[in-house]
Short mmCIF file of C-alpha atoms in Angstrom, two decimals:
data_model
loop_
_atom_site.label_atom_id
_atom_site.label_comp_id
_atom_site.label_asym_id
_atom_site.label_seq_id
_atom_site.Cartn_x
_atom_site.Cartn_y
_atom_site.Cartn_z
CA MET A 1 97.94 110.76 107.90
CA SER A 2 96.92 109.66 111.43
CA HIS A 3 97.32 106.08 112.52
CA LEU A 4 93.69 105.60 112.06
CA ARG A 5 93.57 106.92 108.61
CA ARG A 6 96.50 104.82 107.80
CA ARG A 7 94.95 101.69 109.12
CA ASP A 8 91.61 102.34 107.26
CA PHE A 9 93.36 103.07 103.91
CA LEU A 10 95.54 99.80 104.11
CA SER A 11 92.67 97.77 105.12
CA LEU A 12 91.34 98.20 101.73
CA THR A 13 93.62 99.85 99.34
CA GLY A 14 92.99 98.67 95.77
CA LEU A 15 91.41 95.18 95.91
CA ALA A 16 91.16 95.13 92.16
CA ALA A 17 88.13 92.91 91.03
CA GLY A 18 88.71 94.31 87.48
CA GLY A 19 92.11 92.81 87.53
CA GLY A 20 90.57 89.49 89.09
CA LEU A 21 92.72 89.78 91.98
CA ILE A 22 90.30 89.37 94.80
CA GLY A 23 86.89 90.99 94.29
CA ALA A 24 85.75 88.36 91.51
CA THR A 25 86.84 85.36 93.54
CA LEU A 26 84.92 85.43 96.95
CA GLY A 27 81.91 83.34 97.94
CA ARG A 28 79.34 83.08 100.46
CA PRO A 29 80.31 83.29 104.12
CA LEU A 30 80.27 80.62 106.59
CA ALA A 31 76.81 79.51 107.46
CA MET A 32 75.63 79.96 110.93
CA SER A 33 76.08 76.28 111.70
CA GLN A 34 79.66 76.39 110.54
CA GLN A 35 80.29 79.48 112.52
CA ALA A 36 79.13 77.63 115.55
CA GLY A 37 81.89 75.19 115.10
CA LEU A 38 84.58 78.01 115.19
CA ALA A 39 84.63 77.21 118.90
CA ASP A 40 86.89 74.32 117.90
CA VAL A 41 89.28 76.36 116.04
CA PRO A 42 92.43 77.22 118.02
CA ASP A 43 92.75 80.98 119.03
CA GLU A 44 96.11 81.33 117.29
CA ILE A 45 94.57 80.43 114.07
CA LEU A 46 91.20 82.23 114.54
CA ASN A 47 92.82 85.45 115.90
CA PRO A 48 96.46 85.64 115.11
CA VAL A 49 98.60 88.57 115.60
CA GLU A 50 101.32 89.94 113.32
CA VAL A 51 104.98 89.96 114.15
CA SER A 52 106.12 93.35 115.46
CA GLY A 53 109.21 95.11 116.46
CA ASP A 54 112.64 94.43 114.90
CA GLU A 55 111.27 90.96 113.75
CA ALA A 56 108.82 92.92 111.50
CA VAL A 57 111.24 95.25 109.71
CA PRO A 58 111.99 94.02 106.23
CA ILE A 59 115.60 93.15 105.06
CA LEU A 60 116.16 94.85 101.72
CA GLY A 61 118.86 94.03 99.07
CA ARG A 62 120.54 91.09 100.68
CA LEU A 63 119.84 87.55 102.09
CA PRO A 64 118.93 88.03 105.83
CA GLY A 65 120.06 84.51 106.95
CA ALA A 66 117.01 84.27 109.16
CA ARG A 67 113.34 83.64 108.55
CA ARG A 68 112.41 87.18 107.82
CA MET A 69 110.46 89.24 105.40
CA TYR A 70 113.00 90.47 102.70
CA VAL A 71 113.30 91.82 99.10
CA LEU A 72 116.15 90.73 96.92
CA PRO A 73 116.92 92.68 93.72
CA ALA A 74 117.44 90.74 90.54
CA ASP A 75 120.66 88.71 90.38
CA ALA A 76 121.41 89.22 94.09
CA GLY A 77 121.88 86.27 96.36
CA GLU A 78 124.38 83.48 96.80
CA HIS A 79 126.24 82.55 93.52
CA TYR A 80 127.72 79.32 92.33
CA LEU A 81 129.40 78.05 89.16
CA VAL A 82 127.68 74.71 88.39
CA GLY A 83 129.06 73.30 85.16
CA GLY A 84 128.02 75.82 82.34
CA HIS A 85 125.60 77.59 84.68
CA VAL A 86 125.53 80.32 87.26
CA MET A 87 123.27 79.26 90.13
CA THR A 88 121.96 82.04 92.20
CA ARG A 89 120.27 80.93 95.51
CA VAL A 90 117.54 83.24 96.25
CA ALA A 91 115.77 81.71 99.14
CA ARG A 92 117.76 79.09 101.25
CA PRO A 93 116.44 76.80 104.07
CA VAL A 94 117.76 79.46 106.67
CA GLU A 95 115.30 82.02 105.13
CA THR A 96 112.36 79.85 104.84
CA GLY A 97 112.62 77.61 107.96
CA SER A 98 113.58 74.70 105.67
CA VAL A 99 110.01 74.76 103.99
CA HIS A 100 111.05 75.51 100.51
CA GLU A 101 114.12 76.74 98.37
CA PHE A 102 114.37 78.89 95.36
CA VAL A 103 117.29 79.04 92.96
CA THR A 104 117.94 80.44 89.50
CA PHE A 105 120.16 78.77 86.72
CA ALA A 106 121.54 81.08 83.98
CA GLY A 107 123.58 79.42 81.13
CA ARG A 108 124.99 79.92 77.58
CA THR A 109 124.17 77.57 74.81
CA GLY A 110 125.03 74.18 75.44
CA ALA A 111 124.85 74.26 79.29
CA VAL A 112 123.56 70.94 80.74
CA MET A 113 122.03 69.75 83.71
CA PRO A 114 122.19 65.83 83.33
CA ARG A 115 119.14 63.61 83.92
CA HIS A 116 118.51 63.34 87.62
CA ALA A 117 115.34 63.26 90.26
CA HIS A 118 114.71 64.60 93.63
CA LEU A 119 113.52 61.74 95.44
CA GLY A 120 111.94 63.64 98.36
CA SER A 121 111.25 67.13 96.88
CA HIS A 122 108.69 68.48 94.73
CA ALA A 123 110.01 71.01 92.19
CA ALA A 124 108.39 73.61 90.12
CA LEU A 125 110.29 75.08 87.10
CA LEU A 126 109.59 78.27 85.29
CA VAL A 127 111.43 79.61 82.21
CA LEU A 128 112.74 83.22 82.59
CA ALA A 129 114.45 83.76 79.23
CA GLY A 130 116.05 82.13 76.25
CA ASP A 131 115.53 78.73 74.82
CA VAL A 132 115.47 75.61 77.09
CA GLU A 133 115.17 71.96 76.20
CA LEU A 134 113.78 70.07 79.14
CA GLU A 135 113.62 66.39 79.28
CA VAL A 136 110.80 65.02 81.55
CA ASN A 137 110.12 61.19 81.72
CA GLY A 138 111.68 60.51 78.24
CA GLN A 139 109.86 63.40 76.50
CA VAL A 140 111.92 66.34 75.38
CA TRP A 141 110.30 69.66 75.35
CA ARG A 142 111.43 72.87 73.89
CA MET A 143 110.49 75.62 76.40
CA MET A 144 110.68 79.45 76.32
CA ARG A 145 109.90 82.44 78.59
CA GLY A 146 106.63 81.65 80.70
CA ASP A 147 106.62 77.97 80.15
CA PHE A 148 106.40 75.86 83.26
CA ALA A 149 106.88 72.44 84.27
CA ASN A 150 105.63 70.56 87.47
CA LEU A 151 108.06 67.79 88.55
CA PRO A 152 106.92 65.71 91.64
CA PRO A 153 109.32 63.67 93.63
CA GLY A 154 111.12 60.93 91.76
CA THR A 155 110.37 62.41 88.18
CA PRO A 156 113.53 61.96 86.04
CA HIS A 157 114.32 65.29 84.29
CA GLY A 158 117.33 67.45 82.94
CA TRP A 159 117.89 70.37 80.88
CA THR A 160 120.08 71.88 78.13
CA MET A 161 120.28 75.54 77.47
CA ARG A 162 119.81 76.28 73.70
CA SER A 163 120.47 80.04 73.92
CA ASP A 164 123.11 82.33 75.39
CA ARG A 165 120.40 84.23 77.31
CA SER A 166 118.61 81.16 78.73
CA LYS A 167 117.50 81.29 82.36
CA ILE A 168 115.23 79.28 84.55
CA ALA A 169 113.79 79.67 88.16
CA LEU A 170 113.45 76.48 90.28
CA PHE A 171 111.29 76.17 93.30
CA THR A 172 111.77 73.22 95.47
CA MET A 173 110.05 71.98 98.60
CA ASN A 174 111.99 71.02 101.77
CA ASP A 175 115.57 71.92 102.50
CA ARG A 176 118.01 69.35 100.47
CA VAL A 177 118.08 70.33 96.86
CA GLY A 178 119.95 73.51 97.09
CA SER A 179 122.64 71.85 98.97
CA ALA A 180 122.96 69.23 96.24
CA PHE A 181 123.81 71.91 93.82
CA VAL A 182 126.15 73.72 96.16
CA ALA A 183 128.01 70.48 96.53
CA MET A 184 128.56 70.23 92.70
CA GLY A 185 129.41 73.80 92.26
CA THR A 186 132.05 76.49 93.08
CA ALA A 187 131.25 79.83 94.94
CA LEU A 188 131.35 83.01 92.85
CA ALA A 189 131.46 86.49 93.95
CA ALA A 190 129.14 87.75 91.28
CA PRO A 191 126.60 86.07 88.89
CA THR A 192 128.93 86.25 85.89
CA LEU A 193 129.67 83.14 83.91
CA PRO A 194 133.40 82.87 83.36
CA ALA A 195 134.56 82.49 79.72
CA PRO A 196 135.48 79.93 78.68
CA ALA A 197 133.17 77.61 80.91
CA GLU A 198 132.66 73.89 80.94
CA ALA A 199 129.07 73.05 79.56
CA THR A 200 128.98 70.07 81.56
CA ILE A 201 129.50 69.02 85.27
CA ALA A 202 132.41 66.85 86.25
CA PRO A 203 131.28 63.21 87.08
CA GLY A 204 133.09 63.59 90.39
CA ARG A 205 131.16 66.54 91.25
CA LEU A 206 128.03 64.83 90.49
CA ALA A 207 128.90 62.03 92.90
CA VAL A 208 129.33 64.45 95.63
CA ALA A 209 126.12 65.95 95.04
CA SER A 210 124.26 62.89 95.78
CA PHE A 211 125.68 62.69 99.05
CA GLY A 212 125.25 66.53 99.75
CA GLY A 213 121.46 66.54 99.14
CA ASP A 214 118.48 65.39 97.26
CA PHE A 215 119.92 64.66 93.84
CA GLN A 216 119.85 61.28 92.21
CA LEU A 217 121.56 60.83 88.74
CA GLN A 218 119.14 58.85 86.49
CA PRO A 219 119.99 56.57 83.35
CA ALA A 220 120.30 58.71 80.29
CA VAL A 221 117.61 58.05 77.73
CA ALA A 222 119.03 55.57 75.16
CA ALA A 223 117.70 57.36 72.09
CA PRO A 224 116.04 60.68 73.17
CA PRO A 225 113.31 62.11 70.77
CA ALA A 226 113.52 65.33 68.96
CA ALA A 227 112.44 68.35 71.19
CA VAL A 228 108.73 69.27 70.67
CA ARG A 229 107.63 72.99 71.29
CA VAL A 230 105.27 73.07 74.44
CA THR A 231 101.73 73.84 73.43
CA ASN A 232 99.74 72.32 76.35
CA LEU A 233 97.57 75.01 77.98
CA VAL A 234 95.36 72.62 80.08
CA LEU A 235 96.17 72.33 83.74
CA PRO A 236 95.48 68.62 84.82
CA SER A 237 93.51 67.81 87.73
CA THR A 238 95.73 65.00 89.14
CA PRO A 239 99.04 64.68 90.47
CA GLY A 240 101.99 63.98 88.27
CA PRO A 241 104.40 65.64 86.04
CA TYR A 242 103.45 68.03 83.27
CA VAL A 243 104.47 71.13 81.20
CA LEU A 244 102.46 74.16 80.39
CA ALA A 245 102.98 76.69 77.63
CA ASP A 246 103.07 80.49 78.51
CA GLY A 247 99.58 81.59 79.11
CA GLY A 248 98.26 78.13 79.89
CA GLY A 249 96.70 77.04 83.26
CA GLU A 250 93.32 77.57 85.03
CA ARG A 251 92.36 81.33 85.25
CA PHE A 252 90.31 83.19 87.65
CA GLY A 253 90.27 86.71 86.38
CA GLY A 254 93.80 88.02 86.72
CA ASN A 255 95.09 85.07 88.63
CA THR A 256 96.18 81.86 86.70
CA PHE A 257 96.96 78.51 88.46
CA LEU A 258 99.93 76.73 87.06
CA ALA A 259 99.80 74.22 89.97
CA ARG A 260 97.04 73.65 92.23
CA ASN A 261 96.79 71.40 95.46
CA ALA A 262 95.70 68.47 93.22
CA ASN A 263 98.82 68.84 91.34
CA THR A 264 101.24 69.09 94.53
CA LEU A 265 99.31 67.16 97.12
CA GLY A 266 98.69 70.33 98.93
CA GLN A 267 102.34 71.29 99.24
CA PHE A 268 102.28 74.57 97.39
CA LEU A 269 100.21 76.60 94.83
CA PHE A 270 101.96 78.23 91.98
CA ILE A 271 100.14 81.39 90.41
CA ILE A 272 100.73 84.03 87.69
CA THR A 273 99.21 87.35 88.54
CA GLU A 274 98.79 89.94 86.02
CA GLY A 275 96.72 93.06 85.18
CA GLY A 276 96.83 96.69 84.54
CA PRO A 277 97.61 99.67 87.02
CA ASN A 278 95.79 100.21 90.34
CA GLY A 279 95.18 96.71 91.06
CA GLY A 280 96.40 95.26 94.23
CA VAL A 281 95.93 94.01 98.07
CA GLY A 282 96.34 96.26 101.08
CA ALA A 283 98.34 95.48 104.12
CA HIS A 284 97.49 91.89 105.48
CA PHE A 285 99.24 88.91 106.85
CA HIS A 286 98.76 85.05 106.71
CA ALA A 287 99.47 83.00 109.69
CA ARG A 288 99.93 79.50 108.32
CA HIS A 289 101.58 79.96 105.04
CA PHE A 290 104.36 81.67 103.00
CA GLU A 291 103.77 84.00 100.10
CA ASN A 292 106.71 84.44 97.64
CA PHE A 293 106.49 86.91 94.91
CA PHE A 294 109.04 86.88 91.89
CA ALA A 295 108.49 89.91 89.44
CA LEU A 296 108.34 89.17 85.64
CA ASP A 297 106.91 92.21 83.84
CA GLY A 298 106.06 95.80 84.51
CA GLU A 299 106.54 97.18 88.23
CA THR A 300 104.65 95.83 91.13
CA LEU A 301 104.84 98.08 94.27
CA GLY A 302 105.43 95.81 97.10
CA TRP A 303 104.22 97.02 100.68
CA ALA A 304 106.79 95.50 103.17
CA HIS A 305 105.74 96.55 106.78
CA GLY A 306 105.32 100.14 105.71
CA LYS A 307 108.05 100.39 103.20
CA ALA A 308 107.25 100.90 99.55
CA VAL A 309 109.47 98.70 97.47
CA PRO A 310 109.28 98.75 93.65
CA LEU A 311 109.51 95.23 92.24
CA LYS A 312 110.79 94.87 88.70
CA SER A 313 111.77 91.88 86.62
CA GLY A 314 113.82 89.36 88.47
CA ASP A 315 113.13 90.92 91.97
CA TYR A 316 111.95 88.55 94.81
CA PHE A 317 109.73 89.32 97.87
CA GLN A 318 109.29 86.80 100.80
CA ALA A 319 106.70 87.21 103.16
CA PRO A 320 106.62 84.57 105.84
CA PRO A 321 103.84 83.74 108.12
CA ARG A 322 102.53 86.70 110.37
CA ASN A 323 104.51 89.34 108.33
CA LEU A 324 102.42 92.26 107.13
CA HIS A 325 102.66 92.79 103.28
CA GLY A 326 100.65 93.98 100.31
CA PHE A 327 101.09 95.08 96.75
CA LYS A 328 99.68 97.16 93.91
CA LEU A 329 100.11 97.17 90.25
CA THR A 330 101.56 100.40 88.61
CA GLN A 331 102.30 99.67 84.91
CA ALA A 332 100.05 99.35 81.90
CA TYR A 333 100.97 95.63 82.15
CA ASN A 334 102.16 93.73 85.20
CA ARG A 335 103.02 90.18 85.84
CA PHE A 336 104.58 88.33 88.76
CA ALA A 337 104.72 84.65 89.89
CA ALA A 338 103.54 83.77 93.35
CA PHE A 339 104.58 80.53 95.15
CA LEU A 340 102.38 79.88 98.15
CA THR A 341 103.25 77.11 100.59
CA PRO A 342 101.48 75.22 101.98
CA GLY A 343 98.42 75.33 99.59
CA ILE A 344 95.66 76.15 102.25
CA PHE A 345 94.76 79.38 100.48
CA GLU A 346 93.50 77.90 97.39
CA ASN A 347 89.76 78.24 98.14
CA PHE A 348 90.29 82.01 98.45
CA PHE A 349 90.93 82.18 94.83
CA THR A 350 88.64 79.34 93.56
CA ARG A 351 85.69 79.22 95.98
CA GLY A 352 85.54 75.62 95.34
CA GLY A 353 84.78 76.07 91.81
CA ASN A 354 86.46 75.91 88.35
CA GLY A 355 88.06 78.80 86.57
CA GLN A 356 88.92 79.09 82.60
CA ASN A 357 91.13 76.23 82.00
CA GLY A 358 93.27 76.30 78.89
CA VAL A 359 92.27 79.49 77.20
CA GLY A 360 95.86 80.61 76.89
CA ARG A 361 96.39 83.70 74.68
CA GLN A 362 92.69 83.63 73.64
CA ALA A 363 92.33 85.81 76.88
CA ASN A 364 94.29 88.61 74.93
CA THR A 365 91.69 88.96 72.16
CA ALA A 366 88.00 89.79 71.94
CA ALA A 367 87.47 86.12 70.86
CA GLY A 368 88.73 84.85 74.30
CA SER A 369 86.10 83.22 76.36
CA GLY A 370 84.89 85.75 79.08
CA THR A 371 82.88 83.74 81.61
CA PRO A 372 83.63 80.04 82.45
CA PRO A 373 81.00 77.49 81.39
CA GLY A 374 77.90 77.58 83.58
CA ARG A 375 79.04 80.75 85.49
CA GLY A 376 77.36 84.01 85.11
CA GLY A 377 77.70 86.97 87.21
CA ASP A 378 77.61 90.74 87.70
CA SER A 379 80.33 92.26 85.25
CA ALA A 380 79.72 95.52 86.87
CA ALA A 381 80.81 94.43 90.15
CA ALA A 382 83.56 92.50 88.70
CA GLY A 383 84.87 95.72 87.01
CA ALA A 384 84.87 97.81 90.14
CA ARG A 385 88.28 99.13 91.28
CA GLY A 386 89.21 100.00 94.86
CA ARG A 387 91.40 103.20 95.64
CA GLY A 388 91.41 103.54 99.31
CA GLY A 389 88.41 104.04 101.64
CA THR A 390 87.14 103.25 105.09
CA GLY A 391 88.12 99.45 104.80
CA ARG A 392 85.15 98.52 106.90
CA PHE A 393 81.75 97.18 105.93
CA GLY A 394 78.81 98.80 107.72
CA GLY A 395 80.53 102.01 108.50
CA PRO A 396 82.66 102.96 111.82
CA GLY A 397 82.69 100.04 114.17
CA GLY A 398 81.62 97.55 111.43
CA PRO A 399 83.42 94.25 110.90
CA ASP A 400 87.00 94.50 109.57
CA MET A 401 87.08 93.56 105.98
CA PHE A 402 89.83 90.98 106.10
CA ARG A 403 87.90 89.18 109.01
CA GLN A 404 84.97 89.05 106.63
CA LEU A 405 87.20 87.60 103.89
CA SER A 406 88.62 85.07 106.28
CA MET A 407 85.19 83.98 107.41
CA SER A 408 83.87 83.71 103.89
CA GLY A 409 85.01 80.22 103.39
CA ARG A 410 87.41 77.36 104.77
CA GLY A 411 90.71 76.03 103.52
CA PRO A 412 91.50 72.32 102.95
CA ASP A 413 92.78 72.15 106.53
CA GLY A 414 89.13 72.88 107.71
CA TYR A 415 89.98 76.23 109.31
CA PRO A 416 88.76 79.60 108.05
CA LEU A 417 90.69 81.25 105.22
CA ASP A 418 93.92 82.41 106.24
CA VAL A 419 93.99 86.07 105.74
CA HIS A 420 94.28 88.75 108.39
CA GLY A 421 94.21 92.58 108.76
CA ALA A 422 96.62 94.37 110.94
CA LYS A 423 95.72 93.82 114.60
CA LEU A 424 98.54 96.16 116.07
CA PRO A 425 99.15 99.89 115.12
CA LEU A 426 100.51 100.13 111.64
CA PRO A 427 104.08 101.57 111.03
CA PRO A 428 104.41 104.95 109.53
CA GLN A 429 103.61 104.57 105.64
CA ASP A 430 106.03 105.29 103.01
CA PRO A 431 104.38 108.18 101.07
CA VAL A 432 105.26 106.40 97.59
CA TRP A 433 102.59 103.99 98.50
CA THR A 434 99.85 106.31 99.69
CA GLU A 435 100.42 109.34 97.36
CA GLY A 436 97.69 109.86 94.81
CA GLN A 437 95.08 107.72 96.47
CA ARG A 438 92.68 110.37 97.39
CA GLY A 439 91.31 113.22 95.52
CA ALA A 440 88.30 114.49 93.46
CA GLY A 441 86.18 111.44 92.31
CA ASN A 442 87.82 108.80 94.47
CA ASP A 443 84.89 108.73 96.99
CA ILE A 444 82.62 107.21 94.37
CA ARG A 445 85.20 104.70 93.34
CA GLU A 446 85.69 103.67 97.10
CA ARG A 447 81.96 103.31 97.57
CA ALA A 448 81.79 101.19 94.35
CA ALA A 449 84.63 99.01 95.55
CA LEU A 450 83.35 98.52 98.96
CA LEU A 451 79.82 97.50 97.39
CA ALA A 452 81.45 95.14 95.00
CA HIS A 453 83.35 93.42 97.85
CA ALA A 454 80.14 93.44 100.23
CA GLU A 455 78.19 91.78 97.52
CA ALA A 456 80.97 89.23 97.08
CA ILE A 457 80.96 88.34 100.83
CA CYS A 458 77.19 88.03 100.84
CA GLY A 459 77.18 85.66 98.00
CA LYS A 460 75.89 87.67 95.07
CA PRO A 461 77.27 85.91 91.91
CA ILE A 462 80.35 87.58 90.91
CA SER A 463 81.75 87.11 87.28
CA ARG A 464 85.17 85.67 86.67
CA GLU A 465 85.36 87.22 83.25
CA ILE A 466 88.38 88.65 81.55
CA THR A 467 87.19 92.39 82.14
CA PRO A 468 88.08 95.14 79.54
CA GLU A 469 90.61 96.61 81.88
CA LEU A 470 92.31 93.26 82.13
CA ARG A 471 92.02 92.52 78.44
CA ARG A 472 93.73 95.83 77.64
CA ALA A 473 96.59 94.93 79.96
CA LEU A 474 96.89 91.46 78.51
CA THR A 475 97.34 92.83 74.92
CA LEU A 476 100.66 94.39 76.07
CA LYS A 477 102.02 91.01 77.52
CA PRO A 478 105.51 90.65 76.08
CA ARG A 479 106.20 87.58 73.70
CA PRO A 480 108.63 84.79 74.91
CA GLU A 481 110.49 85.20 71.65
CA SER A 482 111.55 88.58 72.81
CA PHE A 483 113.54 87.18 75.55
CA LEU A 484 115.76 84.81 73.24
#
């Protein structure tokens, strides 16, 4: 495939409106008066260029020790014994430019993280497996796989593992939470919990942690209440701590927000993306925000500067600003978590509107609400699915699709949406990514996909409904109880 064919293919690939990934979430382009104001936008924001050369080559299978695009397989990283837990550092300040951190904690029954607060760091916690009791502000929640907690700075919290396969993921802003956990732990060569292992952390270690990073012990609750199973499905519209049950949040097709800018003061977005095969996004980059993907179910094929990287449960993919990346879904049901920081990309998904808030598992059944109240749309366009194509509206020489997407709205920082297609020649493509994308019947599907996205950009109402394709995928979603 020539450079031009590769470039055209990856300008579009599968922008799967049917999975709710992109096609169903776009709105009207900037008005002419707004476009006239683009003269005030710095050129490095309006016309950025992706990184190239050695800096663009992704690091596969290990922590890079620098701010690079990298893919880390499940359970790989930097390991520490922290009381009755194995903590694995998946993204450290050196990899993120001190913007954020990501760790996982795995522990047997009885492992305890005492009540504490991060005074200067916002945290997001996602349960990956098992049965976890999480105390937040004096309330004790029983949490299982897929449950989520938003923990703003200063929120007292702590947890106890209630099953032998318990595991959580913890995303934190800034660069001082991980160092506190390291200070209270002991380095391990592998992510294996020794037997026997102490369930608690020694007081001396906890004291050291408070000097080593953002970790402040909080007084224990005198008479903690009994744990209550998390059932909340509604994402609040204000900042503050909250918990969400698996399936909860605000849904926009195949994307469900577990945290929006209103919940994090613009620091990050936390999104669950799910759907069936063939959905995805072609090669693009963001100039002003990180995208971090953590695979949960199925197999997501990541595109990392020309390399096709299968992402299975527990695998992590970091795309820093100005690094070309993409993905497509390959299994009957796929799910991954996306942590985007800062939250300037929210309007790309929401178009300034509201999604389906609190539908939960209703989305898996025919009884589930299809369209948000007060929002109609063209379900045929929402069901279109792209499989490659010219990647340009208006034929050869027409505007680049990602340019159109970027100009279709503004982020909360006042600048055009932060999404850009490749400006430089694309690297040779891994055939695993491109195989099977062309053949009999694909031209019709390509034209349908281009029409759907052109209509979205031109402002034709597009439904955010749970399409039949997405509904079929959601019926295969595994139950949290299967991971006890």
